[in-house]
């Protein structure tokens, strides 16, 4: 099992890119939540089997989306990010890996015409995208526009100062048709590794 990716190191990101109009964090590195989401989806290929899948805020590599497209029996995958540089990089990775069932595009949370143009999806994926709390309302609207009837959105996110809990509360309070729940133990192996990590005071030593 392998995938071709090439991520910019932070010392190759220009000042202009860092000061661009939209979140640049996805150009910095592949964040741990993205790796965990990818691991979970590969361990549970039935989640995406036969499904139309979209990944939001995927960063410059869209690791999880690429792996889902290549190694699960999904119907199709769209990988998105709101940053122009990241969206360009996503298409490069899709091309390099010759993924004919996968496309990449720029999508900013709250751009409802763009969301509607993309259609509807059975599985919506996102990793560690809740830390910019000013975008929470726009993210909820985006999910509502993208989700197919009976669809599911899977978010892999740390608390990050309580941002996860506040997002969950927002969904509850928004009288949205979305039903949200937080699951800590979604995979026995991953949860065991998490407990092992936390037993060392979160230092990993």
mmCIF file of C-alpha atoms in Angstrom:
data_model
loop_
_atom_site.group_PDB
_atom_site.id
_atom_site.type_symbol
_atom_site.label_atom_id
_atom_site.label_comp_id
_atom_site.label_asym_id
_atom_site.label_seq_id
_atom_site.Cartn_x
_atom_site.Cartn_y
_atom_site.Cartn_z
ATOM 1 C CA UNK A 1 0.000 0.000 0.000
ATOM 2 C CA UNK A 2 1.477 3.329 -1.016
ATOM 3 C CA UNK A 3 0.490 6.823 -2.117
ATOM 4 C CA UNK A 4 2.616 9.537 -3.733
ATOM 5 C CA UNK A 5 2.634 12.806 -1.789
ATOM 6 C CA UNK A 6 4.989 15.755 -1.615
ATOM 7 C CA UNK A 7 4.333 18.322 1.101
ATOM 8 C CA UNK A 8 6.022 21.692 1.317
ATOM 9 C CA UNK A 9 8.205 22.084 4.367
ATOM 10 C CA UNK A 10 7.470 25.259 6.313
ATOM 11 C CA UNK A 11 10.753 26.843 5.235
ATOM 12 C CA UNK A 12 9.555 26.761 1.607
ATOM 13 C CA UNK A 13 6.306 28.644 2.243
ATOM 14 C CA UNK A 14 6.611 32.228 1.075
ATOM 15 C CA UNK A 15 5.629 35.273 3.106
ATOM 16 C CA UNK A 16 2.947 36.005 0.521
ATOM 17 C CA UNK A 17 1.409 32.561 1.045
ATOM 18 C CA UNK A 18 1.452 32.909 4.832
ATOM 19 C CA UNK A 19 -0.269 36.284 4.547
ATOM 20 C CA UNK A 20 -2.860 35.147 2.001
ATOM 21 C CA UNK A 21 -6.554 35.764 2.535
ATOM 22 C CA UNK A 22 -7.446 32.260 3.704
ATOM 23 C CA UNK A 23 -6.263 29.708 6.290
ATOM 24 C CA UNK A 24 -2.777 28.447 5.431
ATOM 25 C CA UNK A 25 -2.446 25.748 8.097
ATOM 26 C CA UNK A 26 -3.056 22.974 5.579
ATOM 27 C CA UNK A 27 0.070 24.020 3.698
ATOM 28 C CA UNK A 28 2.294 23.649 6.765
ATOM 29 C CA UNK A 29 2.167 19.899 7.425
ATOM 30 C CA UNK A 30 -0.056 16.822 7.507
ATOM 31 C CA UNK A 31 -1.759 17.156 10.879
ATOM 32 C CA UNK A 32 -2.137 14.112 13.175
ATOM 33 C CA UNK A 33 -5.942 14.113 12.954
ATOM 34 C CA UNK A 34 -5.679 13.645 9.169
ATOM 35 C CA UNK A 35 -3.400 10.632 9.677
ATOM 36 C CA UNK A 36 -5.791 9.151 12.250
ATOM 37 C CA UNK A 37 -8.774 9.680 9.962
ATOM 38 C CA UNK A 38 -6.933 7.997 7.098
ATOM 39 C CA UNK A 39 -6.000 5.053 9.329
ATOM 40 C CA UNK A 40 -9.584 4.638 10.501
ATOM 41 C CA UNK A 41 -11.047 4.738 6.997
ATOM 42 C CA UNK A 42 -8.548 2.193 5.678
ATOM 43 C CA UNK A 43 -9.323 -0.084 8.633
ATOM 44 C CA UNK A 44 -13.064 0.300 7.998
ATOM 45 C CA UNK A 45 -13.467 0.413 4.196
ATOM 46 C CA UNK A 46 -17.178 -0.321 4.553
ATOM 47 C CA UNK A 47 -17.678 3.293 5.713
ATOM 48 C CA UNK A 48 -17.104 4.577 2.170
ATOM 49 C CA UNK A 49 -18.081 1.495 0.158
ATOM 50 C CA UNK A 50 -20.264 2.525 -2.781
ATOM 51 C CA UNK A 51 -20.506 6.061 -1.389
ATOM 52 C CA UNK A 52 -19.945 9.519 -2.813
ATOM 53 C CA UNK A 53 -17.290 11.011 -0.529
ATOM 54 C CA UNK A 54 -16.074 14.579 -0.047
ATOM 55 C CA UNK A 55 -13.251 15.764 2.199
ATOM 56 C CA UNK A 56 -13.379 19.340 3.503
ATOM 57 C CA UNK A 57 -10.373 21.447 4.547
ATOM 58 C CA UNK A 58 -8.057 18.690 3.342
ATOM 59 C CA UNK A 59 -4.896 20.787 3.227
ATOM 60 C CA UNK A 60 -2.245 20.536 0.548
ATOM 61 C CA UNK A 61 -2.168 16.731 0.404
ATOM 62 C CA UNK A 62 -5.678 15.464 1.194
ATOM 63 C CA UNK A 63 -4.098 12.298 2.543
ATOM 64 C CA UNK A 64 -7.309 10.655 3.746
ATOM 65 C CA UNK A 65 -9.208 11.458 0.566
ATOM 66 C CA UNK A 66 -6.416 10.094 -1.621
ATOM 67 C CA UNK A 67 -6.266 6.835 0.330
ATOM 68 C CA UNK A 68 -10.039 6.437 0.305
ATOM 69 C CA UNK A 69 -10.070 6.917 -3.467
ATOM 70 C CA UNK A 70 -7.255 4.426 -4.015
ATOM 71 C CA UNK A 71 -7.911 1.713 -1.460
ATOM 72 C CA UNK A 72 -11.627 1.608 -0.632
ATOM 73 C CA UNK A 73 -14.580 0.564 -2.838
ATOM 74 C CA UNK A 74 -16.045 4.086 -2.784
ATOM 75 C CA UNK A 75 -18.083 5.430 -5.682
ATOM 76 C CA UNK A 76 -16.181 8.722 -6.006
ATOM 77 C CA UNK A 77 -14.137 11.224 -3.981
ATOM 78 C CA UNK A 78 -13.900 15.023 -4.095
ATOM 79 C CA UNK A 79 -11.086 16.602 -2.054
ATOM 80 C CA UNK A 80 -11.351 20.295 -1.165
ATOM 81 C CA UNK A 81 -9.616 23.113 0.649
ATOM 82 C CA UNK A 82 -10.329 26.831 0.855
ATOM 83 C CA UNK A 83 -6.747 27.882 0.267
ATOM 84 C CA UNK A 84 -5.763 28.456 -3.377
ATOM 85 C CA UNK A 85 -2.275 26.970 -2.988
ATOM 86 C CA UNK A 86 -3.622 23.912 -1.195
ATOM 87 C CA UNK A 87 -6.340 23.348 -3.800
ATOM 88 C CA UNK A 88 -3.765 23.491 -6.594
ATOM 89 C CA UNK A 89 -1.596 20.991 -4.701
ATOM 90 C CA UNK A 90 -4.553 18.635 -4.257
ATOM 91 C CA UNK A 91 -5.040 18.368 -7.994
ATOM 92 C CA UNK A 92 -1.344 17.695 -8.463
ATOM 93 C CA UNK A 93 -1.516 14.810 -5.985
ATOM 94 C CA UNK A 94 -4.628 13.371 -7.607
ATOM 95 C CA UNK A 95 -2.904 13.478 -11.006
ATOM 96 C CA UNK A 96 0.345 11.962 -9.714
ATOM 97 C CA UNK A 97 -1.564 9.049 -8.218
ATOM 98 C CA UNK A 98 -3.699 8.560 -11.352
ATOM 99 C CA UNK A 99 -6.942 8.508 -9.382
ATOM 100 C CA UNK A 100 -9.666 8.541 -12.007
ATOM 101 C CA UNK A 101 -12.436 8.396 -9.382
ATOM 102 C CA UNK A 102 -11.162 11.500 -7.576
ATOM 103 C CA UNK A 103 -11.240 15.253 -8.224
ATOM 104 C CA UNK A 104 -9.983 18.281 -6.326
ATOM 105 C CA UNK A 105 -11.363 21.788 -6.036
ATOM 106 C CA UNK A 106 -11.300 24.924 -3.915
ATOM 107 C CA UNK A 107 -14.207 25.250 -1.474
ATOM 108 C CA UNK A 108 -14.505 27.934 1.205
ATOM 109 C CA UNK A 109 -16.862 27.301 4.123
ATOM 110 C CA UNK A 110 -20.030 29.323 3.619
ATOM 111 C CA UNK A 111 -19.746 29.569 -0.162
ATOM 112 C CA UNK A 112 -23.177 28.067 -0.666
ATOM 113 C CA UNK A 113 -23.382 28.466 -4.459
ATOM 114 C CA UNK A 114 -20.097 26.573 -4.792
ATOM 115 C CA UNK A 115 -21.296 23.936 -2.332
ATOM 116 C CA UNK A 116 -24.558 23.460 -4.197
ATOM 117 C CA UNK A 117 -22.701 23.170 -7.503
ATOM 118 C CA UNK A 118 -20.692 20.251 -6.130
ATOM 119 C CA UNK A 119 -23.810 18.186 -5.508
ATOM 120 C CA UNK A 120 -24.596 15.888 -2.591
ATOM 121 C CA UNK A 121 -22.457 13.349 -0.758
ATOM 122 C CA UNK A 122 -23.078 10.281 1.356
ATOM 123 C CA UNK A 123 -19.924 10.751 3.448
ATOM 124 C CA UNK A 124 -18.401 14.109 4.407
ATOM 125 C CA UNK A 125 -14.926 13.970 5.946
ATOM 126 C CA UNK A 126 -12.923 16.569 7.853
ATOM 127 C CA UNK A 127 -9.923 16.479 10.176
ATOM 128 C CA UNK A 128 -8.918 19.119 12.724
ATOM 129 C CA UNK A 129 -10.865 21.932 11.071
ATOM 130 C CA UNK A 130 -12.724 23.360 14.072
ATOM 131 C CA UNK A 131 -10.053 25.606 15.598
ATOM 132 C CA UNK A 132 -11.127 28.722 13.638
ATOM 133 C CA UNK A 133 -14.351 29.192 15.539
ATOM 134 C CA UNK A 134 -15.447 32.215 13.515
ATOM 135 C CA UNK A 135 -16.079 29.769 10.632
ATOM 136 C CA UNK A 136 -18.247 27.309 12.603
ATOM 137 C CA UNK A 137 -21.586 28.671 11.372
ATOM 138 C CA UNK A 138 -20.386 28.674 7.770
ATOM 139 C CA UNK A 139 -19.150 25.109 8.182
ATOM 140 C CA UNK A 140 -22.569 23.946 9.412
ATOM 141 C CA UNK A 141 -24.258 25.594 6.421
ATOM 142 C CA UNK A 142 -21.748 23.973 4.070
ATOM 143 C CA UNK A 143 -22.403 20.517 5.536
ATOM 144 C CA UNK A 144 -26.150 21.014 5.211
ATOM 145 C CA UNK A 145 -25.772 21.912 1.526
ATOM 146 C CA UNK A 146 -23.442 19.007 0.748
ATOM 147 C CA UNK A 147 -25.021 16.138 2.666
ATOM 148 C CA UNK A 148 -27.227 13.691 0.793
ATOM 149 C CA UNK A 149 -30.346 12.274 2.482
ATOM 150 C CA UNK A 150 -29.192 9.644 4.945
ATOM 151 C CA UNK A 151 -25.623 10.931 4.719
ATOM 152 C CA UNK A 152 -23.048 11.210 7.498
ATOM 153 C CA UNK A 153 -20.278 13.654 8.344
ATOM 154 C CA UNK A 154 -17.226 12.249 10.145
ATOM 155 C CA UNK A 155 -15.046 14.811 11.902
ATOM 156 C CA UNK A 156 -11.770 13.795 13.537
ATOM 157 C CA UNK A 157 -10.841 16.609 15.895
ATOM 158 C CA UNK A 158 -9.016 17.315 19.146
ATOM 159 C CA UNK A 159 -10.662 19.578 21.705
ATOM 160 C CA UNK A 160 -8.227 22.468 21.014
ATOM 161 C CA UNK A 161 -9.245 24.638 23.921
ATOM 162 C CA UNK A 162 -12.859 23.512 23.803
ATOM 163 C CA UNK A 163 -13.472 24.349 20.128
ATOM 164 C CA UNK A 164 -14.880 20.871 19.475
ATOM 165 C CA UNK A 165 -17.389 21.138 22.324
ATOM 166 C CA UNK A 166 -18.470 24.608 21.199
ATOM 167 C CA UNK A 167 -18.997 23.358 17.642
ATOM 168 C CA UNK A 168 -21.185 20.511 18.923
ATOM 169 C CA UNK A 169 -23.177 22.991 21.021
ATOM 170 C CA UNK A 170 -23.616 25.258 18.004
ATOM 171 C CA UNK A 171 -25.083 22.411 15.949
ATOM 172 C CA UNK A 172 -27.471 21.563 18.797
ATOM 173 C CA UNK A 173 -28.519 25.191 19.261
ATOM 174 C CA UNK A 174 -28.870 26.006 15.564
ATOM 175 C CA UNK A 175 -32.029 23.905 15.211
ATOM 176 C CA UNK A 176 -30.326 22.249 12.285
ATOM 177 C CA UNK A 177 -31.520 18.989 10.763
ATOM 178 C CA UNK A 178 -28.076 17.636 11.616
ATOM 179 C CA UNK A 179 -27.785 15.209 14.525
ATOM 180 C CA UNK A 180 -24.396 15.287 16.219
ATOM 181 C CA UNK A 181 -22.677 12.980 18.692
ATOM 182 C CA UNK A 182 -19.122 12.685 20.002
ATOM 183 C CA UNK A 183 -17.524 9.229 20.022
ATOM 184 C CA UNK A 184 -14.200 8.692 21.760
ATOM 185 C CA UNK A 185 -13.727 4.969 21.133
ATOM 186 C CA UNK A 186 -14.515 4.585 17.430
ATOM 187 C CA UNK A 187 -11.772 1.992 16.886
ATOM 188 C CA UNK A 188 -10.354 -0.320 19.561
ATOM 189 C CA UNK A 189 -6.768 -0.253 18.277
ATOM 190 C CA UNK A 190 -6.659 3.508 17.833
ATOM 191 C CA UNK A 191 -8.282 4.075 21.220
ATOM 192 C CA UNK A 192 -5.753 1.806 22.919
ATOM 193 C CA UNK A 193 -2.940 3.857 21.376
ATOM 194 C CA UNK A 194 -4.664 7.036 22.541
ATOM 195 C CA UNK A 195 -4.896 5.752 26.123
ATOM 196 C CA UNK A 196 -1.252 4.701 26.017
ATOM 197 C CA UNK A 197 -0.283 8.181 24.839
ATOM 198 C CA UNK A 198 -2.367 9.887 27.541
ATOM 199 C CA UNK A 199 -0.897 7.662 30.230
ATOM 200 C CA UNK A 200 2.403 9.418 29.592
ATOM 201 C CA UNK A 201 0.815 12.806 30.308
ATOM 202 C CA UNK A 202 0.398 13.484 26.626
ATOM 203 C CA UNK A 203 4.143 13.679 26.068
ATOM 204 C CA UNK A 204 4.378 10.462 24.068
ATOM 205 C CA UNK A 205 7.501 9.508 26.020
#
